[in-house]
PDB file of C-alpha atoms in Angstrom:
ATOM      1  CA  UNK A   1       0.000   0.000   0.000  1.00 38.00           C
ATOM      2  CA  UNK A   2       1.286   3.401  -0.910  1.00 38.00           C
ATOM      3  CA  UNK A   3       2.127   5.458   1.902  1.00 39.00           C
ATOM      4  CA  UNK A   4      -0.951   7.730   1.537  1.00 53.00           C
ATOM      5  CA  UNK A   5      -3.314   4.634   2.048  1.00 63.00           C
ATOM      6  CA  UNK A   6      -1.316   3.496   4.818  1.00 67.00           C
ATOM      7  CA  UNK A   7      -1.669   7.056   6.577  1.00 64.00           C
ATOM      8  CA  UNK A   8      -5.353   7.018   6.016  1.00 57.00           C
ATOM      9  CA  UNK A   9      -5.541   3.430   7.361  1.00 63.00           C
ATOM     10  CA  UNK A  10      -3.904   4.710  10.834  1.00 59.00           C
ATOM     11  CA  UNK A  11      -6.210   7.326  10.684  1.00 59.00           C
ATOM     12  CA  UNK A  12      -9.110   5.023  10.521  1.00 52.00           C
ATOM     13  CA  UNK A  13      -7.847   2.675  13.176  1.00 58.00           C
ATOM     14  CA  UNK A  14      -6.575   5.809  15.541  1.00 60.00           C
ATOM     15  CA  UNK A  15     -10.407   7.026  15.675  1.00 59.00           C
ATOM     16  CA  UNK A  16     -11.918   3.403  16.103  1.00 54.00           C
ATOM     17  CA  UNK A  17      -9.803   2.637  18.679  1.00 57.00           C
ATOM     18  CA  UNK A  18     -10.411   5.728  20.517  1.00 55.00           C
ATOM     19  CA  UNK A  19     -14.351   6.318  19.653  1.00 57.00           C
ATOM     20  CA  UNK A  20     -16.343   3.248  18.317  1.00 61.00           C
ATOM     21  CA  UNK A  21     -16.932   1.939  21.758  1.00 66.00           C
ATOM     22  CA  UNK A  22     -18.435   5.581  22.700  1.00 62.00           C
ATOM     23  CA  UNK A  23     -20.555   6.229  19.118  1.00 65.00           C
ATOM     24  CA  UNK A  24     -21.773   2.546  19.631  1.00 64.00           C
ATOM     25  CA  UNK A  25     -23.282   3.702  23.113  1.00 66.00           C
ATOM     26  CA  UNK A  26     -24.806   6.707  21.718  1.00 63.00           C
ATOM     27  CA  UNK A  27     -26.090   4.997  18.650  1.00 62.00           C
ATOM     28  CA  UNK A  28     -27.700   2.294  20.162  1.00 65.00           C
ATOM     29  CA  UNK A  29     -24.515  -0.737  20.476  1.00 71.00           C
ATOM     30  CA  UNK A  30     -25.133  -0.357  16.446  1.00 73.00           C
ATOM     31  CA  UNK A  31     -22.632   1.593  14.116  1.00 75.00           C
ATOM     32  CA  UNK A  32     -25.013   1.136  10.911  1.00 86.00           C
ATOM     33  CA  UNK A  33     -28.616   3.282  10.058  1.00 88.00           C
ATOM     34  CA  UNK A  34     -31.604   2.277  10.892  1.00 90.00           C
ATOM     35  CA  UNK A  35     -34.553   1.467   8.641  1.00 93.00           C
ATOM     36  CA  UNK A  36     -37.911   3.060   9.131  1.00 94.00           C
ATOM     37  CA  UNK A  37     -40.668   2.415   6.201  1.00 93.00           C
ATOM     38  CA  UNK A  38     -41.456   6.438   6.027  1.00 91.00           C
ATOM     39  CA  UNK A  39     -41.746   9.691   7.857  1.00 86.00           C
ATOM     40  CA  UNK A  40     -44.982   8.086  10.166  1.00 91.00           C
ATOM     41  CA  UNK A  41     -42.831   5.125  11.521  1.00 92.00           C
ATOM     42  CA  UNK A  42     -42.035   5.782  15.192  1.00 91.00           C
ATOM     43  CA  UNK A  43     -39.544   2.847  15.514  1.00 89.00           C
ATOM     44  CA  UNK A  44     -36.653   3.663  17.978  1.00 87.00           C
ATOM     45  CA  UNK A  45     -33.301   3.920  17.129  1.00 84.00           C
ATOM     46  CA  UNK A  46     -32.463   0.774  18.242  1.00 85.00           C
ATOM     47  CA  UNK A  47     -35.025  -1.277  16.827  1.00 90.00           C
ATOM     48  CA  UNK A  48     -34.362   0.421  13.869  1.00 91.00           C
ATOM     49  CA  UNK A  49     -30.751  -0.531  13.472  1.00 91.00           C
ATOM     50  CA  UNK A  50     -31.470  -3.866  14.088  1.00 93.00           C
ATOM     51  CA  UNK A  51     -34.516  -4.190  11.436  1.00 95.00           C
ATOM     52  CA  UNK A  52     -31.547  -2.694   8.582  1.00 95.00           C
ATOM     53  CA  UNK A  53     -29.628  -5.861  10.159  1.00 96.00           C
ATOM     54  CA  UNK A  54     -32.374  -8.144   9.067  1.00 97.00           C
ATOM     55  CA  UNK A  55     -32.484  -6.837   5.620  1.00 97.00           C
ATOM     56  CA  UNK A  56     -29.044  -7.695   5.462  1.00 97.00           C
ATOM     57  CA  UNK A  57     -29.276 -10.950   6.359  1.00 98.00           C
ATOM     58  CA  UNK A  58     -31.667 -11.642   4.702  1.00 97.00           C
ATOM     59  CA  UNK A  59     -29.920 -10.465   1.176  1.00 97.00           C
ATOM     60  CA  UNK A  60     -27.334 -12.015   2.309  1.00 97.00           C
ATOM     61  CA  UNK A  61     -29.464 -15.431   1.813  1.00 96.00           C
ATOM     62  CA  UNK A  62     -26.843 -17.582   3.919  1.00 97.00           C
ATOM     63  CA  UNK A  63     -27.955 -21.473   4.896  1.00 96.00           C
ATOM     64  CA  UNK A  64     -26.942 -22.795   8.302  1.00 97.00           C
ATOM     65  CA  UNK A  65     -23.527 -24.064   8.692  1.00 96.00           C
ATOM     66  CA  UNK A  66     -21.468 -21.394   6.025  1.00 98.00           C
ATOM     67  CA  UNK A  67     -19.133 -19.386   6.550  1.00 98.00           C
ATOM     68  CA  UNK A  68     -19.188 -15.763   6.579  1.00 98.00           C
ATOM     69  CA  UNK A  69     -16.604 -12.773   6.452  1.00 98.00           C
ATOM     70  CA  UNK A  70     -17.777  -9.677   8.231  1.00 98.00           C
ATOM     71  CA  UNK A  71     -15.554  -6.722   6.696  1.00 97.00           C
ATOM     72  CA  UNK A  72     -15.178  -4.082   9.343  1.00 93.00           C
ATOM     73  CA  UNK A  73     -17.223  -5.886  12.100  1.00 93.00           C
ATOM     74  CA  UNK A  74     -17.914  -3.253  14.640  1.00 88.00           C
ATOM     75  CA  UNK A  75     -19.308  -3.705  18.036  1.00 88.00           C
ATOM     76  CA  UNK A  76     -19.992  -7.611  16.628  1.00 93.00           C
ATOM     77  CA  UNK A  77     -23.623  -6.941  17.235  1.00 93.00           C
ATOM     78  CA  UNK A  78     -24.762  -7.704  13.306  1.00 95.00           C
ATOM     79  CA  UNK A  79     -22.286 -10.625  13.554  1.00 97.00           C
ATOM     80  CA  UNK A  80     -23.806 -12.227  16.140  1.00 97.00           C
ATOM     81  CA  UNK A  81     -27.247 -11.488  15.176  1.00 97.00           C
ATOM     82  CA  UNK A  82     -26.464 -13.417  11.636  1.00 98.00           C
ATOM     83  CA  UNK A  83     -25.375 -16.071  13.908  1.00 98.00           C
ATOM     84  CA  UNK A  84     -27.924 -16.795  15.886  1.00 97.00           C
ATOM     85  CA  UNK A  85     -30.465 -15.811  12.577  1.00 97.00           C
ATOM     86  CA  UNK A  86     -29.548 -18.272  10.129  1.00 97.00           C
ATOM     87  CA  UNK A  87     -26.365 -20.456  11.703  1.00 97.00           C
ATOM     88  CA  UNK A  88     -23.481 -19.718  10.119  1.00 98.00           C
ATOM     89  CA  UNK A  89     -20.505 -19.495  11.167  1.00 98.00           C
ATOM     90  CA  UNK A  90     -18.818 -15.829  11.087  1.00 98.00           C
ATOM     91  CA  UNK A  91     -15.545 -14.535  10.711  1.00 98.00           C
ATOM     92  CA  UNK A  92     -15.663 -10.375  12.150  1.00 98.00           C
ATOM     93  CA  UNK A  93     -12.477  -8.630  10.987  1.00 97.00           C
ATOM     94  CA  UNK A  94     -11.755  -4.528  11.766  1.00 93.00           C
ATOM     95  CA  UNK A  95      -8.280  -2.719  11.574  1.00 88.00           C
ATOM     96  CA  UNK A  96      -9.045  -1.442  14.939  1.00 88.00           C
ATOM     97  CA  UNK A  97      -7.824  -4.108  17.944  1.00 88.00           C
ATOM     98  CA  UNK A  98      -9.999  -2.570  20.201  1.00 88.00           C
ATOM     99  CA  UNK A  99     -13.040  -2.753  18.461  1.00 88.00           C
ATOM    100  CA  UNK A 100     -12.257  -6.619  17.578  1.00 93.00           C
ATOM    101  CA  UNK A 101     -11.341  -7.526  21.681  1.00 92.00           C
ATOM    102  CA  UNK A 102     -14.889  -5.922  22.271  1.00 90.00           C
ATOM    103  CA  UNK A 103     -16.649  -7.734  19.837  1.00 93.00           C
ATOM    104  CA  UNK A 104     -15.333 -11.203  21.092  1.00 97.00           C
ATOM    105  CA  UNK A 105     -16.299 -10.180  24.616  1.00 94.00           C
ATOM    106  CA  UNK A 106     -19.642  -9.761  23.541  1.00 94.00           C
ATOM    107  CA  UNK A 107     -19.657 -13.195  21.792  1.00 96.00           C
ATOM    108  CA  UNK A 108     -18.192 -14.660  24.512  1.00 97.00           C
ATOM    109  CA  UNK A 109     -20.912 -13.342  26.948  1.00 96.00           C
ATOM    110  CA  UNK A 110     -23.456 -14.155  24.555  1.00 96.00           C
ATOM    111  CA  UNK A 111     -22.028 -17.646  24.092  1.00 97.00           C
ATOM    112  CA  UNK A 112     -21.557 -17.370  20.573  1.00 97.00           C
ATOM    113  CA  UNK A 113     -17.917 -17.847  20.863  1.00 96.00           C
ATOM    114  CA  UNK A 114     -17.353 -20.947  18.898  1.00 96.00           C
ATOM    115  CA  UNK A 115     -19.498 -19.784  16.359  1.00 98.00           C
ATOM    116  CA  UNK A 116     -18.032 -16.305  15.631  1.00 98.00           C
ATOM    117  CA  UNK A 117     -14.704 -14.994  16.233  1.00 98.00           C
ATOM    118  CA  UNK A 118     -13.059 -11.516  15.465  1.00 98.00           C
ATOM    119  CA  UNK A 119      -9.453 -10.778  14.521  1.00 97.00           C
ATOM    120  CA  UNK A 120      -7.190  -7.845  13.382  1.00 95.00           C
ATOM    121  CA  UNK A 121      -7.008  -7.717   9.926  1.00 95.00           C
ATOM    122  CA  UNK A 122      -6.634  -5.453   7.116  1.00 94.00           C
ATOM    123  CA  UNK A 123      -9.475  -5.678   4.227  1.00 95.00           C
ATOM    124  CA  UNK A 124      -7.066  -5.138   1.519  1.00 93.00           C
ATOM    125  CA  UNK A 125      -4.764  -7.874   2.202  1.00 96.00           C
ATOM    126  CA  UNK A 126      -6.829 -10.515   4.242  1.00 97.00           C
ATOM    127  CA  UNK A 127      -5.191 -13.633   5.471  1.00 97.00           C
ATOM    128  CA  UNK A 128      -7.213 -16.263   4.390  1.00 98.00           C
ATOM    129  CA  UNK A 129      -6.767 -18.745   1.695  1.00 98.00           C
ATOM    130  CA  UNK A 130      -8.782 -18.398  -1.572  1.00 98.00           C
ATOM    131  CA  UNK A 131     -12.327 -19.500  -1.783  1.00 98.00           C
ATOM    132  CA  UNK A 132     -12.480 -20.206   2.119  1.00 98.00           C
ATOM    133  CA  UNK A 133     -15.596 -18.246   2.622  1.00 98.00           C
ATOM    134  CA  UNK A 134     -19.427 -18.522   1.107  1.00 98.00           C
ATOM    135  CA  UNK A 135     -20.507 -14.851   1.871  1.00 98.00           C
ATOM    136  CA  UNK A 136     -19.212 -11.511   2.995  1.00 98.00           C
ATOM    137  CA  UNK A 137     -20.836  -8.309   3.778  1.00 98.00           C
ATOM    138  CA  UNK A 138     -19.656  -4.936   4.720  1.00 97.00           C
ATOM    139  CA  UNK A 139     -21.651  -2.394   6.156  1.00 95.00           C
ATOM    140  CA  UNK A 140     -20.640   1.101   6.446  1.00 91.00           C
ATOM    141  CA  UNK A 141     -17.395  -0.332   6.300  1.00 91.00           C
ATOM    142  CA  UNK A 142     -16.171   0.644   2.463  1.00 91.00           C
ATOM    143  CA  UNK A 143     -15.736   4.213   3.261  1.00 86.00           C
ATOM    144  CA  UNK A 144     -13.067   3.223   5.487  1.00 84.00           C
ATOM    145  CA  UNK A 145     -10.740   1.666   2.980  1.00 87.00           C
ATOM    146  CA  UNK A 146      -8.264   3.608   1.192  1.00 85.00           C
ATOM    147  CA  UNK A 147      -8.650   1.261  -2.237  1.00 91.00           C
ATOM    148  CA  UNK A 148     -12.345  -0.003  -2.717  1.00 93.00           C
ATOM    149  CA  UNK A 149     -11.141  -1.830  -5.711  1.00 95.00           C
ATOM    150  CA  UNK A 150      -8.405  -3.456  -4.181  1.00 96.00           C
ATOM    151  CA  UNK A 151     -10.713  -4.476  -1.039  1.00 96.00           C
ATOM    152  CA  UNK A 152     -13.401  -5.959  -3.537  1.00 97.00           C
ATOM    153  CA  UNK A 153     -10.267  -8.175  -5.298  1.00 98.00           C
ATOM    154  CA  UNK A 154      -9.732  -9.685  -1.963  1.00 98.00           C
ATOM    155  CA  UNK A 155     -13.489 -10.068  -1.033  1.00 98.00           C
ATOM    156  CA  UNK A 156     -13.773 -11.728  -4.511  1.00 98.00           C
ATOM    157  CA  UNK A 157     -10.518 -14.341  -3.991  1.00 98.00           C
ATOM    158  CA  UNK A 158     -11.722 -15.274  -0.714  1.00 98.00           C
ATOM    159  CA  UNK A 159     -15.033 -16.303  -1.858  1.00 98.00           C
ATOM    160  CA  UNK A 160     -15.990 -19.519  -3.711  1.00 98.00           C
ATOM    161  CA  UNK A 161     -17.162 -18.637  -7.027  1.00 97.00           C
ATOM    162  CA  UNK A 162     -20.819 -17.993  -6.995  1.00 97.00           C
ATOM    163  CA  UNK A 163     -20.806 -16.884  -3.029  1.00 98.00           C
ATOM    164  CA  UNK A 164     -22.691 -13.888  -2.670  1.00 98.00           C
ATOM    165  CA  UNK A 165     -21.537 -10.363  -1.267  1.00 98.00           C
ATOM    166  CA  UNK A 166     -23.870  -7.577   0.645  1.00 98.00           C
ATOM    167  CA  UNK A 167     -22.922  -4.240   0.556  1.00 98.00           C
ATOM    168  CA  UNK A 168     -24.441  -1.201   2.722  1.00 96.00           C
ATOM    169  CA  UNK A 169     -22.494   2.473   1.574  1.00 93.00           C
ATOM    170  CA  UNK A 170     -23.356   5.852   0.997  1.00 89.00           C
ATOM    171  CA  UNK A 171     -23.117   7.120  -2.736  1.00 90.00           C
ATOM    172  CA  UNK A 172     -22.680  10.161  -4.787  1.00 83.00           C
ATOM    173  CA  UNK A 173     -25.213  11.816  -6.527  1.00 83.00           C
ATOM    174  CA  UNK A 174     -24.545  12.035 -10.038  1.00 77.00           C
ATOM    175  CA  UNK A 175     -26.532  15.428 -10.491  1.00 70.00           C
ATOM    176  CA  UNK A 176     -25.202  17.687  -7.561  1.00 64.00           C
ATOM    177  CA  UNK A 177     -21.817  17.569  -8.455  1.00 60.00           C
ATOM    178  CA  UNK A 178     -20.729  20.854  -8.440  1.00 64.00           C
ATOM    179  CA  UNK A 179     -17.755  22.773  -6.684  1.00 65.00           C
ATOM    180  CA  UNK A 180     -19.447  23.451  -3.216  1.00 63.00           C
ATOM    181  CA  UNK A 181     -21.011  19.917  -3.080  1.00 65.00           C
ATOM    182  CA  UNK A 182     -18.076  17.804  -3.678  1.00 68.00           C
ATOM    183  CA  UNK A 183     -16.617  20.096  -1.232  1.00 72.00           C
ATOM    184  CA  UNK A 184     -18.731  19.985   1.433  1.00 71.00           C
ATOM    185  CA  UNK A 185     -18.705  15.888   1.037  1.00 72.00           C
ATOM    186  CA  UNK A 186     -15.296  15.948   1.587  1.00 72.00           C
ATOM    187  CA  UNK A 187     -15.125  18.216   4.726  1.00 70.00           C
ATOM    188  CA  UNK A 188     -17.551  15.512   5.931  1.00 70.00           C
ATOM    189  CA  UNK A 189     -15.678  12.327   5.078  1.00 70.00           C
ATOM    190  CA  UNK A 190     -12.548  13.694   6.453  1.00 69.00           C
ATOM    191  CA  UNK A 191     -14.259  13.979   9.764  1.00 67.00           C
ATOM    192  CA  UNK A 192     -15.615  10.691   9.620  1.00 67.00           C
ATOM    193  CA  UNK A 193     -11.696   9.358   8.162  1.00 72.00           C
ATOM    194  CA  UNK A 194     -13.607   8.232   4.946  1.00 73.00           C
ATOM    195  CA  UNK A 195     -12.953   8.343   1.277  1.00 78.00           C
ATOM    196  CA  UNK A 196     -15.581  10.314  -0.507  1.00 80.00           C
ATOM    197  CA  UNK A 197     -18.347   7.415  -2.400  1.00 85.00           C
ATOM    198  CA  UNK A 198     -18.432   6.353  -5.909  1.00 90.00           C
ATOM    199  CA  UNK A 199     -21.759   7.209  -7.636  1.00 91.00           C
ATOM    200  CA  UNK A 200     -24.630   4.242  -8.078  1.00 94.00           C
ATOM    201  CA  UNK A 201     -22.531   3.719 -11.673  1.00 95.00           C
ATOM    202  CA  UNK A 202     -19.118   3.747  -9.866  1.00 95.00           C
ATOM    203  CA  UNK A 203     -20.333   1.030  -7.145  1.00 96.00           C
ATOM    204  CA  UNK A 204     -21.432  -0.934 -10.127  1.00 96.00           C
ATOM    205  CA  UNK A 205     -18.288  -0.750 -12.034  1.00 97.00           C
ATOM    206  CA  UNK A 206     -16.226  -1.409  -9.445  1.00 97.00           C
ATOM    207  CA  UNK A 207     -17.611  -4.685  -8.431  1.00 98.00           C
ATOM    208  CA  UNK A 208     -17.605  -5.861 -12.045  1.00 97.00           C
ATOM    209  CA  UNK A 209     -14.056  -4.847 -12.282  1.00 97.00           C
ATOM    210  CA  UNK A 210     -13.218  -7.095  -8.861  1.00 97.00           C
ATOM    211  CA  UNK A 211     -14.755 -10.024 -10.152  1.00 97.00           C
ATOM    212  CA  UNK A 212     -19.223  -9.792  -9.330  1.00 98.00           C
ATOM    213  CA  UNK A 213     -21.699  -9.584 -10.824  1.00 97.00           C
ATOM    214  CA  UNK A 214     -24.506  -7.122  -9.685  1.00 97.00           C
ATOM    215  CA  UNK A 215     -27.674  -9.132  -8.328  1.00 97.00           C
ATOM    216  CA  UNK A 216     -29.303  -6.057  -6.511  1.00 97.00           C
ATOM    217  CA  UNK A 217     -29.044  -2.482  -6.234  1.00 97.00           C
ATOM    218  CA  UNK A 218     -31.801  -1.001  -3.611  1.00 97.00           C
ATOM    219  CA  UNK A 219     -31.758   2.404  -2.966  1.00 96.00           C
ATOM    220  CA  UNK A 220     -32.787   2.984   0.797  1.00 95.00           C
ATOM    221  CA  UNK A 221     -32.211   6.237   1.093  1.00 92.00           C
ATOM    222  CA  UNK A 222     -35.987   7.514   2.369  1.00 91.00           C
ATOM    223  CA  UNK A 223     -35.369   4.719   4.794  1.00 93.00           C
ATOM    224  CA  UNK A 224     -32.326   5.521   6.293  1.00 89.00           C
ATOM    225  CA  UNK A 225     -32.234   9.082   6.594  1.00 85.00           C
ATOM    226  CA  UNK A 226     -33.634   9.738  10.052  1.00 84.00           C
ATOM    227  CA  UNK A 227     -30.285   8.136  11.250  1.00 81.00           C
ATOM    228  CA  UNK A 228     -28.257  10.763  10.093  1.00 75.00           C
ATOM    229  CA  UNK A 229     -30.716  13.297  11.642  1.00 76.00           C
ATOM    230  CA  UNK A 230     -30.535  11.669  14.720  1.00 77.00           C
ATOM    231  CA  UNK A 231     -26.626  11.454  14.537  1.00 73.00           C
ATOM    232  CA  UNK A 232     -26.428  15.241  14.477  1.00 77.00           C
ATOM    233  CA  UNK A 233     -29.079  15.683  17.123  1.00 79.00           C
ATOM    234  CA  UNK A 234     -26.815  13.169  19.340  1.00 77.00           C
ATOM    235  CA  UNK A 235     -23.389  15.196  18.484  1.00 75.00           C
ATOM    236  CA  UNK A 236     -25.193  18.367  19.417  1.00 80.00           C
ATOM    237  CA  UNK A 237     -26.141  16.927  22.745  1.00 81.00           C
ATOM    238  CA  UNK A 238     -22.912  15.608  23.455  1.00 77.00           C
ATOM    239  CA  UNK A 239     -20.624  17.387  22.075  1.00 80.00           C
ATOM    240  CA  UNK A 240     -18.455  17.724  25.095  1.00 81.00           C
ATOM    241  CA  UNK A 241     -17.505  13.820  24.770  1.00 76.00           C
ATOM    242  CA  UNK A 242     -17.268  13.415  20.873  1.00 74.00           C
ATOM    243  CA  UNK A 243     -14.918  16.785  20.110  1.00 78.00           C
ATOM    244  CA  UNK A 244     -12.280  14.905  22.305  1.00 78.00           C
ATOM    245  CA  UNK A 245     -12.665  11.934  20.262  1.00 70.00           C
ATOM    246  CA  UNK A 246     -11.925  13.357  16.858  1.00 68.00           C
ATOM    247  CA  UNK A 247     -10.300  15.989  17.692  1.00 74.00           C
ATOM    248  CA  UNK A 248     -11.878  19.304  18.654  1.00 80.00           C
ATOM    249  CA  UNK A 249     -10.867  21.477  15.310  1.00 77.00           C
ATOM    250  CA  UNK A 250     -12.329  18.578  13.213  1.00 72.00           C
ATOM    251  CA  UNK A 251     -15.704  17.841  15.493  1.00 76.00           C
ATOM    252  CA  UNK A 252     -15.988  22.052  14.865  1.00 79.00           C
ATOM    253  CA  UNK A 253     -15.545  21.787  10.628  1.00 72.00           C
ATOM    254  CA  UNK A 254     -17.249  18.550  11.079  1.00 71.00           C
ATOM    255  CA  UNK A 255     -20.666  20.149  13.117  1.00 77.00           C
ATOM    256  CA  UNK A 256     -20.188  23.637  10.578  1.00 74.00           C
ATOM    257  CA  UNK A 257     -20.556  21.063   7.794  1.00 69.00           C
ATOM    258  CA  UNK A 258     -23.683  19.540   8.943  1.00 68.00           C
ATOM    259  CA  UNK A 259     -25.312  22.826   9.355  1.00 67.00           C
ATOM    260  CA  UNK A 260     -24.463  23.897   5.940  1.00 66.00           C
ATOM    261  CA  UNK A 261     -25.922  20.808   4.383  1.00 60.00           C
ATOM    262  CA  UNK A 262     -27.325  18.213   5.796  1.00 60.00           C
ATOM    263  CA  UNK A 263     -25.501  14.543   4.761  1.00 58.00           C
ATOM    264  CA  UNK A 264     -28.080  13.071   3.041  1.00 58.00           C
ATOM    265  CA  UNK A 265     -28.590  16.519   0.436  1.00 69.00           C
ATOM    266  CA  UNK A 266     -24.976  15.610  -0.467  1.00 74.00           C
ATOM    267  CA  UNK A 267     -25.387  11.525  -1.276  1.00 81.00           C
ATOM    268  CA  UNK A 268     -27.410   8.487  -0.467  1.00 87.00           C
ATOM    269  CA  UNK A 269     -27.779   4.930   0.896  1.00 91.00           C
ATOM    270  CA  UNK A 270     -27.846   1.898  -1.038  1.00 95.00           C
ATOM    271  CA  UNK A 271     -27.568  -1.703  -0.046  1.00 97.00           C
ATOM    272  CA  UNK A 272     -25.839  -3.292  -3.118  1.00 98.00           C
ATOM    273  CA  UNK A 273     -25.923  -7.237  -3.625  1.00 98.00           C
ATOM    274  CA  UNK A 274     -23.382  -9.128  -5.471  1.00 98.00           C
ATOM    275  CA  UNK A 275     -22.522 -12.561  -6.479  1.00 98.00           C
ATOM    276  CA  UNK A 276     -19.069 -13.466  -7.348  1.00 97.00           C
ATOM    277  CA  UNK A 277     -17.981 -14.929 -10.823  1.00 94.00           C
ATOM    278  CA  UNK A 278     -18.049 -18.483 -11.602  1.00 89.00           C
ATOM    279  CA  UNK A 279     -15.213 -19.635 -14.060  1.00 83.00           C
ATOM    280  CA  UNK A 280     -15.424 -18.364 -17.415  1.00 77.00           C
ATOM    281  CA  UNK A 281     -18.452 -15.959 -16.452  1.00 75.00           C
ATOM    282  CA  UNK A 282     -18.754 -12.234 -16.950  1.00 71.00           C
ATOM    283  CA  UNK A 283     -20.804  -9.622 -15.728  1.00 61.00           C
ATOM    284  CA  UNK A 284     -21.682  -9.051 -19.564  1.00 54.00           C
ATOM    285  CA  UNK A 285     -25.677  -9.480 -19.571  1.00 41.00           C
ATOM    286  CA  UNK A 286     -26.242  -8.857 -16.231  1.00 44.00           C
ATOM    287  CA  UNK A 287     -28.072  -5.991 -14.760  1.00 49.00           C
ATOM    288  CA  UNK A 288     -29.545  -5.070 -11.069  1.00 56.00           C
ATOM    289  CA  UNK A 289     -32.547  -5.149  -9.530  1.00 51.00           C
ATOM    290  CA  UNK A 290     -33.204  -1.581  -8.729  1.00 53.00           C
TER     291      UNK A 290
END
C-alpha cells in the first residue's frame, strides 16, 4: 500500500480505537442506520438498526452451517445477530484491535464464541486462503478503505465462485456535483476518516471490475435518513464527549458542515448485492434489480 493509504488506514484505526466503543453507546450498540418504512414510523433507534440488520441478512441469503466474512465488524452486534439468525458461522475482521477484543467479549458473553470470532485484519490484504468463505458483507465499512477496488479483489478471492456479497455504503449523486457539493462531502468524510463514495454507476463498475456480478441495487435512502438526523441531534447533545474523540478542530468543521448541508442533500444509501464470478463468467448481460 502506498504510503498515503497506509496514513489514512492509521487514521481510521486511531479514531476506532479511541471512539467506536463511545458512538456505539450513543447509537444504540449499532454503528449502521436504521430502517424506518417512512416519515410516520415511530420505531426507535435501536429497533431500527437492528430491522436494517435483518435486511441484510436476509440479502445475504446464507444457509446454516457457512461461513461468513464480516468486513469491518464493529461492536460484533450484526455478527452475532447473523449467527444466531440463520447459523453460520462468522468470521468479524476490523483494523481497529480494540473494536475486535470488544466484539469477542460480547460473543463470549453471549455464548456465541465458537461460532463467531473476530481478529485484526486489514481488508485489503486478508489472510485467508482463496475461496475459504461462502458470503461476505460490509456495512458502512467501504468508506473506510483507502482502495475499494483493491478491497473488492480480496473479497472476490476469498469467496468460492458464486458466493454472494452484501454491501451497505453511501453514494454520490450524479446530479449535484458541483464545486461546493463535492466540497462539502469531503469536509464531511474527512471527519468521519472516509474516502468520498463512488456514484450508483461507480459502485457498479467497481464490483464488475473485482470479479461480481450485480444481483441487486436497492436504494434505501428515504429509509435511512432519520439516522443521520438523529446522529447530528446526538453530536449536538454531546458534544463535550465526541470533540475529544476526533479531535476538537475537526468535530468544529465537522458540526459547521452539517449545518451547511445536511448529509443526506450531499449523497445516499444503497444496499448493493453481489454474487461473485463463476469460471469463465462475466458480468456481460447482467443488470440489477433496482
Amino acid at each position: 500500500m502506498h504510503q498515503s493509504g497506509t496514513r489514512f488506514q492509521e487514521d481510521v484505526q486511531e479514531l476506532y480505537d479511541r471512539a467506536s466503543e463511545k458512538f456505539a453507546a450513543l447509537y444504540d450498540d449499532n454503528l449502521h442506520f436504521g430502517y424506518w418504512d417512512d416519515d410516520s414510523d415511530d420505531t426507535s433507534l435501536a429497533a431500527a438498526t437492528d430491522r436494517m440488520t435483518d435486511l441484510f441478512i436476509e440479502s445475504l441469503e446464507i444457509a446454516p452451517g457457512r461461513r461468513v466474512l464480516d468486513i469491518g465488524c464493529g461492536t460484533g452486534r450484526p455478527a452475532l445477530r447473523l449467527a444466531r439468525a440463520r447459523g453460520a458461522e462468522v468470521v468479524g475482521i476490523s483494523i481497529s484491535g480494540r473494536e475486535t477484543q470488544r466484539a469477542n467479549e460480547r460473543g463470549l458473553s453471549e455464548g456465541l464464541e465458537r461460532q463467531v470470532r473476530f481478529e485484526r485484519a486489514d481488508a485489503m490484504a486478508l489472510p485467508y486462503g482463496s475461496a475459504s468463505f461462502d458470503a461476505a458483507w460490509a456495512l458502512e465499512s467501504m468508506g473506510h478503505m483507502s482502495d475499494r477496488a483493491q478491497t473488492l479483489r480480496e473479497t472476490a478471492r476469498v469467496l468460492r465462485p458464486g458466493g454472494r456479497l452484501v454491501i451497505a455504503d453511501g453514494y454520490r449523486y450524479e446530479d449535484r456535483a458541483d464545486a461546493a457539493g463535492l466540497a462539502l462531502m469531503d469536509r464531511l468524510c474527512a471527519a468521519f476518516r472516509m474516502a468520498p463514495p463512488p456514484t450508483l454507476d461507480g459502485h457498479a463498475d467497481l464490483l464488475a471490475a473485482a470479479g461480481f456480478t450485480l444481483v441487486a441495487c436497492r436504494d434505501l435512502s428515504p429509509h435511512a435518513r432519520r439516522s443521520m438526523t438523529r446522529l447530528i441531534e446526538i453530536m449536538e447533545e454531546k458534544s463535550g464527549e465526541l470533540a475529544p474523540l476526533v479531535g476538537e478542530e475537526a468535530f468544529g468543521l465537522l458540526m459547521e458542515t452539517l449545518k451547511t448541508a445536511a448529509p443526506s442533500d450531499l449523497m445516499g444509501y444503497v444496499l448493493l448485492t453481489a454474487r461473485r464470478h463463476r469460471p469463465g463468467e462475466t458480468s456481460e448481460g447482467s443488470g440489477p434489480t433496482r
